[in-house]
Amino acid sequence: MYSLGKLSVEVKVAIATGVVFFSMLISRTLLSDAVDIDTRAKLFRVQFLLLVNSFLLIGSLYIWKRTVSAFTRSRCVSQRVALCWRLVVMLFLVFAHSSYLTMFYLVAEEPYWLAMVSYTCLGAYIILVFFLFAFGCVGYCHKHITQDGSPSKPDLPAEAIVSAVPSSSSNRQAILAVALTVVLTAFGLMNASLPPEVVRVEIPLAKLPPSLDNLKIVLLSDIHLGPTVGRSRLELIVRMVNNLDADVVVIAGDLTDSQVSRLLTVSEPLRNMKSKLGSYFVTGNHDYYTADVERWYSHLRSLNIQPLHNGNARVFRAERKEDWICLAGPRAARQALQERPDIGLVLSGVPPCPQGLRPLVGERWGAEPLQLSNSPLCVRHTHAGQIFPLSILAYLVNPFFCGLYRVGEHSMVYVSPGTVYYGIPMRLGSRAEITEILLRTP
């Protein structure tokens, strides 16, 4: 029998990661009816924390080998410099690993510096791993192409050929990767610190009643109140929304990453958010991860924001009550604690939606949509990947990435990049957005 002790550290960590992942799947299946939702949510968050740090450990071992082990063996590096570099990289990795712990222990009215530093290191960590791996692949391909074109050396074993490759190339790759990471991290921090951009989108809807022409809906999403987003940021968003003089304000998912009790004062500025015809909230997967979603519903109602939890609300002007559109809000479909949304319940009491829109919401959606029934438009959010290289993955896995899409002959989808950010206080390749949607009659 193969001994586990003979496996490399990376393989052992990968096995542990797999065990944690499958434990999440098993516990979700076996405990779905045995325990209450709060207990399941807390268990999921602990498992998620273990899973994330297991993945991070694999990357940390890779970063250490590429940026420390190879670099400090160079004859050009003194022992003192090598020791200082080891300490810097170790501290960087410790901060990155501690980032998700701040979600449990460091949530306050304004972000703690430790939470900001930890999540910044996590963002830099993701960028660094990508560049180290990309440059490593390029170097590996170049080495083998060069070897294929050179005379064969049958008297040397493969290990000797690999070891004969100068380590200076690997060091140059590591230095370039670190330099690019520092530059992109600085740019990402600066970009995320800017106020959200107000983006106006005019959408013609064939069935929009004339009395609702120019109806203005202000769309917010991905605010993520928590360890790195505090009250001052929310106050800025509320001021910007109020300046837009909205008819309707919609928060389309992922408002929070923590419990109501920790964010009472942080969320208070929402009480001052103004809209002529009402403000609404649709749950996102992160709202469920708080294990406090029912209390959030009650709290938002006290702030004059109506949650749409598998439900809908008619929006009309006082002078023409017979002309209306319906905001329909399914609950999050990708969160790990509930079944998929009940589209029949969501659209109860609403005339049949356009052909193709119901399956779009119910089957292909897989996120937190807000549907405007009678007017074939859906909105959702993806962060636009938030930072490179996650934006590549987000683009590949999402049928709708960012902006306005036409689906079929009559339906449309608008995808918001988010109003703030999730955890990592950085944005690369995207800009935080407050969307001003103007509905028009053709």
Coordinates of C-alpha atoms in Angstrom, one line a residue:
M1 CA 0.0 0.0 0.0
Y2 CA 1.3 3.4 -0.9
S3 CA 2.5 5.4 2.1
L4 CA 0.9 8.8 2.6
G5 CA 4.2 9.9 4.2
K6 CA 5.9 9.6 0.8
L7 CA 3.6 12.2 -0.8
S8 CA 4.8 15.8 -1.3
V9 CA 3.5 18.5 0.9
E10 CA 1.5 20.0 -2.1
V11 CA -0.2 16.7 -2.7
K12 CA -1.1 16.3 1.0
V13 CA -2.6 19.8 1.0
A14 CA -4.5 19.1 -2.2
I15 CA -6.0 15.9 -0.6
A16 CA -7.0 17.8 2.5
T17 CA -8.7 20.4 0.3
G18 CA -10.6 17.7 -1.5
V19 CA -11.7 16.2 1.9
V20 CA -13.0 19.6 3.1
F21 CA -14.8 20.2 -0.2
F22 CA -16.6 16.8 -0.2
S23 CA -17.5 17.3 3.5
M24 CA -19.3 20.5 2.4
L25 CA -21.2 18.5 -0.2
I26 CA -22.0 15.7 2.2
S27 CA -23.1 17.9 5.1
R28 CA -25.3 19.9 2.8
T29 CA -27.1 16.8 1.7
L30 CA -27.3 15.0 5.1
L31 CA -28.1 18.0 7.2
S32 CA -30.6 19.7 4.9
D33 CA -33.5 18.6 7.1
A34 CA -31.8 17.5 10.3
V35 CA -30.7 20.9 11.6
D36 CA -31.9 24.5 11.3
I37 CA -30.7 27.0 8.7
D38 CA -28.6 29.0 11.1
T39 CA -26.6 26.0 12.2
R40 CA -26.1 24.9 8.6
A41 CA -25.0 28.4 7.7
K42 CA -22.5 28.6 10.5
L43 CA -21.1 25.1 9.6
F44 CA -20.9 26.1 5.9
R45 CA -18.9 29.3 6.8
V46 CA -16.4 27.3 8.9
Q47 CA -16.1 24.7 6.1
F48 CA -15.7 27.5 3.6
L49 CA -13.0 29.1 5.7
L50 CA -11.1 25.8 5.8
L51 CA -11.5 25.3 2.1
V52 CA -10.3 28.8 1.2
N53 CA -7.2 28.4 3.4
S54 CA -6.5 25.0 2.0
F55 CA -6.4 26.4 -1.5
L56 CA -4.4 29.4 -0.3
L57 CA -1.8 27.0 1.3
I58 CA -1.2 25.3 -2.1
G59 CA -0.6 28.7 -3.6
S60 CA 1.5 29.8 -0.6
L61 CA 3.8 26.9 -1.0
Y62 CA 4.2 27.7 -4.7
I63 CA 4.9 31.4 -4.0
W64 CA 7.5 30.4 -1.4
K65 CA 9.3 28.1 -3.8
R66 CA 9.3 30.6 -6.6
T67 CA 10.1 33.9 -4.7
V68 CA 12.0 32.7 -1.7
S69 CA 13.7 29.3 -2.1
A70 CA 15.1 30.0 -5.5
F71 CA 15.9 33.7 -4.9
T72 CA 17.7 33.3 -1.6
R73 CA 20.0 30.6 -3.0
S74 CA 21.5 33.1 -5.4
R75 CA 25.1 34.0 -4.7
C76 CA 24.3 37.7 -5.3
V77 CA 22.0 37.8 -2.3
S78 CA 23.5 38.4 1.1
Q79 CA 22.2 36.5 4.2
R80 CA 20.8 39.6 5.7
V81 CA 18.8 40.5 2.5
A82 CA 17.7 36.9 2.2
L83 CA 16.4 36.9 5.8
C84 CA 14.6 40.2 5.4
W85 CA 13.0 38.9 2.2
R86 CA 11.8 35.7 3.9
L87 CA 10.2 37.7 6.7
V88 CA 8.5 40.0 4.2
V89 CA 7.0 37.1 2.2
M90 CA 6.0 35.2 5.3
L91 CA 4.2 38.3 6.7
F92 CA 2.5 38.8 3.3
L93 CA 1.3 35.2 3.2
V94 CA 0.1 35.3 6.9
F95 CA -2.0 38.4 6.1
A96 CA -3.5 36.8 3.0
H97 CA -4.5 33.7 5.0
S98 CA -6.1 35.7 7.8
S99 CA -8.3 37.8 5.4
Y100 CA -11.4 35.7 5.8
L101 CA -11.0 35.5 9.6
T102 CA -11.7 39.2 9.7
M103 CA -15.2 38.5 8.6
F104 CA -15.8 36.8 11.9
Y105 CA -13.9 39.1 14.3
L106 CA -13.2 42.5 12.7
V107 CA -16.5 44.0 11.6
A108 CA -17.2 47.5 12.9
E109 CA -18.6 50.9 11.9
E110 CA -15.5 51.6 9.8
P111 CA -13.0 49.0 8.5
Y112 CA -10.1 48.0 10.8
W113 CA -6.7 48.6 9.2
L114 CA -5.9 44.9 9.8
A115 CA -8.9 43.8 7.7
M116 CA -7.9 46.2 4.9
V117 CA -4.3 45.1 4.9
S118 CA -5.3 41.4 5.0
Y119 CA -7.7 41.6 2.1
T120 CA -5.2 43.8 0.1
C121 CA -2.7 41.1 0.5
L122 CA -5.2 38.5 -0.6
G123 CA -5.8 40.5 -3.8
A124 CA -2.0 40.8 -4.4
Y125 CA -1.7 37.1 -3.7
I126 CA -4.1 36.2 -6.4
I127 CA -2.4 38.4 -8.9
L128 CA 1.1 37.1 -7.9
V129 CA 0.1 33.4 -8.2
F130 CA -1.2 34.1 -11.7
F131 CA 1.9 35.8 -13.0
L132 CA 4.3 33.3 -11.4
F133 CA 2.3 30.5 -13.0
A134 CA 2.0 32.2 -16.4
F135 CA 5.7 33.1 -16.5
G136 CA 6.6 29.6 -15.3
C137 CA 4.6 28.0 -18.1
V138 CA 6.2 30.3 -20.7
G139 CA 9.7 29.5 -19.3
Y140 CA 8.9 25.8 -19.3
C141 CA 7.8 25.9 -22.9
H142 CA 10.7 28.0 -24.0
K143 CA 13.2 25.6 -22.3
H144 CA 11.7 22.5 -24.0
I145 CA 11.5 24.2 -27.4
T146 CA 15.2 25.1 -27.0
Q147 CA 16.2 21.6 -25.9
D148 CA 14.3 20.1 -28.8
G149 CA 16.3 22.1 -31.2
S150 CA 19.7 21.4 -29.5
P151 CA 21.9 18.3 -29.9
S152 CA 20.8 15.4 -27.7
K153 CA 23.0 14.5 -24.6
P154 CA 22.4 10.8 -24.0
D155 CA 25.1 10.7 -21.3
L156 CA 23.1 13.1 -19.1
P157 CA 20.0 12.0 -17.1
A158 CA 16.9 14.2 -17.3
E159 CA 17.5 15.5 -13.8
A160 CA 20.9 16.8 -14.8
I161 CA 19.5 18.6 -17.9
V162 CA 16.8 20.3 -15.8
S163 CA 19.3 21.3 -13.1
A164 CA 21.7 22.7 -15.7
V165 CA 19.1 25.3 -16.7
P166 CA 20.3 28.6 -15.1
S167 CA 18.3 29.7 -12.1
S168 CA 18.7 33.4 -13.1
S169 CA 15.9 33.0 -15.6
S170 CA 13.5 31.8 -12.8
N171 CA 14.7 34.7 -10.6
R172 CA 14.0 37.2 -13.4
Q173 CA 10.5 35.8 -13.8
A174 CA 9.9 36.0 -10.0
I175 CA 11.1 39.6 -9.9
L176 CA 9.0 40.6 -12.9
A177 CA 5.9 38.9 -11.3
V178 CA 6.4 40.7 -8.0
A179 CA 6.9 44.1 -9.8
L180 CA 3.8 43.7 -11.9
T181 CA 1.8 42.6 -8.8
V182 CA 2.9 45.7 -6.8
V183 CA 2.0 48.0 -9.7
L184 CA -1.4 46.4 -10.3
T185 CA -2.2 46.3 -6.6
A186 CA -1.5 50.0 -6.3
F187 CA -3.7 50.8 -9.3
G188 CA -6.4 48.5 -8.1
L189 CA -6.5 50.1 -4.6
M190 CA -6.7 53.6 -6.2
N191 CA -9.5 52.5 -8.6
A192 CA -11.6 50.9 -5.9
S193 CA -11.2 54.0 -3.6
L194 CA -12.9 56.2 -6.2
P195 CA -16.6 57.0 -5.9
P196 CA -18.9 54.7 -8.0
E197 CA -19.4 55.8 -11.6
V198 CA -23.0 56.8 -12.4
V199 CA -23.8 54.9 -15.6
R200 CA -27.0 55.9 -17.5
V201 CA -28.7 53.2 -19.5
E202 CA -31.8 53.9 -21.6
I203 CA -33.9 50.8 -22.3
P204 CA -36.9 50.9 -24.7
L205 CA -39.6 48.4 -23.6
A206 CA -42.4 47.6 -26.0
K207 CA -45.1 47.0 -23.4
L208 CA -44.2 49.9 -21.1
P209 CA -47.3 52.0 -20.4
P210 CA -47.0 55.6 -21.7
S211 CA -47.5 57.0 -18.1
L212 CA -44.3 55.2 -17.1
D213 CA -42.2 56.6 -19.9
N214 CA -38.9 57.9 -18.5
L215 CA -39.3 55.9 -15.3
K216 CA -36.0 56.1 -13.5
I217 CA -34.7 53.0 -11.6
V218 CA -31.4 53.4 -9.7
L219 CA -29.7 50.0 -9.4
L220 CA -27.3 49.1 -6.6
S221 CA -25.6 45.8 -6.0
D222 CA -22.6 44.2 -4.3
I223 CA -22.3 46.7 -1.5
H224 CA -20.9 44.0 0.8
L225 CA -21.1 45.8 4.1
G226 CA -18.6 44.0 6.3
P227 CA -14.9 44.0 7.2
T228 CA -13.7 46.3 4.4
V229 CA -16.8 48.4 3.7
G230 CA -18.1 50.6 6.4
R231 CA -20.6 53.4 7.1
S232 CA -18.7 56.3 5.4
R233 CA -18.8 54.4 2.1
L234 CA -22.5 53.7 2.4
E235 CA -23.2 57.3 3.2
L236 CA -21.4 58.3 0.0
I237 CA -23.5 55.9 -2.0
V238 CA -26.8 57.2 -0.4
R239 CA -25.8 60.8 -1.2
M240 CA -25.1 59.9 -4.8
V241 CA -28.4 58.0 -5.1
N242 CA -30.4 60.9 -3.7
N243 CA -28.8 63.3 -6.2
L244 CA -30.3 61.2 -9.0
D245 CA -33.9 61.8 -7.9
A246 CA -34.9 58.2 -8.5
D247 CA -38.4 56.9 -9.0
V248 CA -37.4 53.5 -7.7
V249 CA -34.2 52.3 -6.0
V250 CA -33.3 48.6 -6.1
I251 CA -30.5 46.8 -4.2
A252 CA -30.1 43.7 -6.3
G253 CA -28.2 41.3 -3.9
D254 CA -25.1 41.0 -1.7
L255 CA -25.8 44.0 0.5
T256 CA -24.0 42.5 3.5
D257 CA -21.4 40.0 4.7
S258 CA -22.2 40.0 8.4
Q259 CA -25.0 39.9 10.9
V260 CA -27.5 42.7 11.6
S261 CA -26.3 43.1 15.2
R262 CA -22.8 44.0 13.9
L263 CA -24.0 46.4 11.2
L264 CA -26.8 48.3 12.8
T265 CA -25.0 51.6 12.8
V266 CA -23.3 50.9 9.5
S267 CA -26.6 50.3 7.7
E268 CA -28.3 53.3 9.2
P269 CA -27.6 55.6 6.2
L270 CA -30.0 53.5 4.2
R271 CA -32.8 55.2 6.2
N272 CA -32.0 58.4 4.4
M273 CA -32.2 56.9 0.8
K274 CA -34.9 58.6 -1.2
S275 CA -37.1 57.3 -3.9
K276 CA -40.5 58.5 -5.2
L277 CA -42.2 55.1 -5.7
G278 CA -40.3 52.9 -3.3
S279 CA -37.0 51.1 -2.5
Y280 CA -36.6 47.4 -2.8
F281 CA -34.1 44.7 -1.9
V282 CA -33.4 41.2 -3.5
T283 CA -31.2 38.7 -1.7
G284 CA -27.9 37.6 -2.9
N285 CA -25.9 34.5 -2.0
H286 CA -23.7 36.5 0.5
D287 CA -26.8 37.8 2.3
Y288 CA -27.6 34.1 3.1
Y289 CA -24.0 33.4 4.2
T290 CA -24.6 35.8 7.1
A291 CA -26.9 33.2 8.7
D292 CA -29.1 36.2 9.6
V293 CA -31.2 36.8 6.5
E294 CA -34.6 36.9 8.3
R295 CA -33.3 39.6 10.6
W296 CA -32.0 41.5 7.6
Y297 CA -35.5 41.4 6.1
S298 CA -36.9 42.9 9.3
H299 CA -34.2 45.5 9.6
L300 CA -34.5 46.7 6.0
R301 CA -38.3 47.1 6.5
S302 CA -37.5 49.4 9.4
L303 CA -35.3 51.4 7.0
N304 CA -38.2 51.7 4.5
I305 CA -36.7 49.2 2.1
Q306 CA -39.0 46.4 1.0
P307 CA -37.4 42.9 0.6
L308 CA -38.7 40.9 -2.4
H309 CA -38.1 37.3 -1.1
N310 CA -39.6 35.1 -3.8
G311 CA -42.2 37.8 -4.3
N312 CA -43.1 40.8 -6.4
A313 CA -44.4 44.4 -6.1
R314 CA -46.3 46.6 -8.5
V315 CA -44.8 50.0 -9.3
F316 CA -47.1 52.7 -10.6
R317 CA -47.6 56.5 -10.5
A318 CA -50.3 57.8 -8.2
E319 CA -52.2 59.5 -11.1
R320 CA -52.3 56.3 -13.2
K321 CA -52.7 53.3 -10.9
E322 CA -53.9 51.1 -13.7
D323 CA -50.5 51.4 -15.5
W324 CA -47.9 49.5 -13.7
I325 CA -44.8 47.3 -13.9
C326 CA -44.0 44.5 -11.6
L327 CA -40.7 44.1 -9.8
A328 CA -40.1 40.4 -9.2
G329 CA -37.4 39.2 -6.9
P330 CA -36.4 35.5 -6.7
R331 CA -34.1 34.6 -3.8
A332 CA -30.5 33.7 -4.6
A333 CA -30.1 30.5 -6.5
R334 CA -26.4 29.8 -6.0
Q335 CA -26.3 30.1 -2.3
A336 CA -25.6 26.8 -0.7
L337 CA -28.3 26.8 2.0
Q338 CA -31.6 26.9 0.1
E339 CA -33.2 25.3 -2.9
R340 CA -33.6 27.1 -6.2
P341 CA -36.1 29.9 -6.4
D342 CA -39.8 29.1 -6.9
I343 CA -40.5 31.1 -10.0
G344 CA -44.2 30.3 -9.9
L345 CA -44.4 31.8 -6.4
V346 CA -42.2 34.8 -7.5
L347 CA -44.6 35.6 -10.3
S348 CA -47.8 34.8 -8.6
G349 CA -50.6 37.3 -9.4
V350 CA -48.6 38.6 -12.4
P351 CA -49.8 38.2 -16.0
P352 CA -47.7 35.6 -18.0
C353 CA -44.2 37.0 -18.6
P354 CA -42.8 37.1 -22.2
Q355 CA -41.8 33.8 -23.8
G356 CA -38.3 33.0 -22.9
L357 CA -38.1 35.2 -19.8
R358 CA -39.4 32.6 -17.3
P359 CA -36.8 30.0 -18.2
L360 CA -34.1 32.7 -18.2
V361 CA -34.8 33.5 -14.6
G362 CA -35.6 29.9 -13.4
E363 CA -33.2 27.7 -15.3
R364 CA -30.3 29.6 -16.9
W365 CA -30.0 32.3 -14.3
G366 CA -28.1 30.8 -11.4
A367 CA -27.8 34.1 -9.5
E368 CA -29.8 36.9 -7.9
P369 CA -32.0 38.4 -10.7
L370 CA -34.5 41.2 -10.4
Q371 CA -37.2 40.8 -13.1
L372 CA -39.4 43.6 -14.4
S373 CA -42.5 41.7 -15.4
N374 CA -44.8 43.0 -18.1
S375 CA -41.5 44.7 -19.2
P376 CA -39.1 42.0 -20.3
L377 CA -36.0 43.1 -18.5
C378 CA -33.8 41.3 -16.0
V379 CA -30.9 42.7 -14.0
R380 CA -28.1 40.8 -12.2
H381 CA -24.6 41.4 -11.0
T382 CA -21.1 39.7 -11.5
H383 CA -18.6 42.2 -10.1
A384 CA -17.2 42.1 -13.7
G385 CA -14.7 39.8 -12.0
Q386 CA -13.6 42.7 -9.8
I387 CA -9.9 42.0 -10.2
F388 CA -7.6 40.5 -12.8
P389 CA -7.2 37.5 -13.3
L390 CA -10.6 36.7 -11.7
S391 CA -12.2 38.7 -14.4
I392 CA -11.1 36.1 -17.0
L393 CA -12.9 33.3 -15.0
A394 CA -16.0 35.5 -14.5
Y395 CA -16.1 36.1 -18.2
L396 CA -15.8 32.4 -19.1
V397 CA -18.4 31.1 -16.6
N398 CA -21.1 33.8 -16.9
P399 CA -23.3 33.9 -20.0
F400 CA -23.8 37.6 -19.3
F401 CA -20.7 39.4 -18.0
C402 CA -21.3 43.1 -17.8
G403 CA -23.6 45.6 -19.5
L404 CA -26.8 45.3 -21.5
Y405 CA -27.7 42.2 -23.5
R406 CA -30.6 41.3 -25.7
V407 CA -31.9 37.7 -25.2
G408 CA -34.1 36.5 -28.0
E409 CA -36.5 38.9 -29.7
H410 CA -38.1 40.6 -26.7
S411 CA -36.1 40.1 -23.5
M412 CA -33.1 42.0 -22.2
V413 CA -30.6 41.5 -19.4
Y414 CA -28.6 44.2 -17.7
V415 CA -25.5 43.1 -15.7
S416 CA -24.1 45.4 -13.1
P417 CA -20.4 45.3 -12.1
G418 CA -21.3 46.1 -8.6
T419 CA -21.4 49.3 -6.5
V420 CA -18.5 48.6 -4.1
Y421 CA -16.4 45.4 -3.9
Y422 CA -16.3 42.1 -2.1
G423 CA -13.7 41.9 0.6
I424 CA -10.6 42.8 -1.5
P425 CA -10.5 46.7 -1.7
M426 CA -9.3 46.6 -5.3
R427 CA -10.7 46.8 -8.8
L428 CA -8.8 45.9 -12.0
G429 CA -10.5 46.0 -15.3
S430 CA -13.8 47.3 -14.0
R431 CA -15.2 50.3 -12.2
A432 CA -17.7 50.4 -9.3
E433 CA -21.1 51.5 -10.7
I434 CA -24.4 53.0 -9.7
T435 CA -26.7 52.3 -12.6
E436 CA -29.4 54.8 -13.6
I437 CA -31.9 52.9 -15.8
L438 CA -34.4 54.9 -17.8
L439 CA -37.3 52.9 -19.1
R440 CA -38.6 54.3 -22.4
T441 CA -41.6 53.6 -24.6
P442 CA -40.4 52.9 -28.2

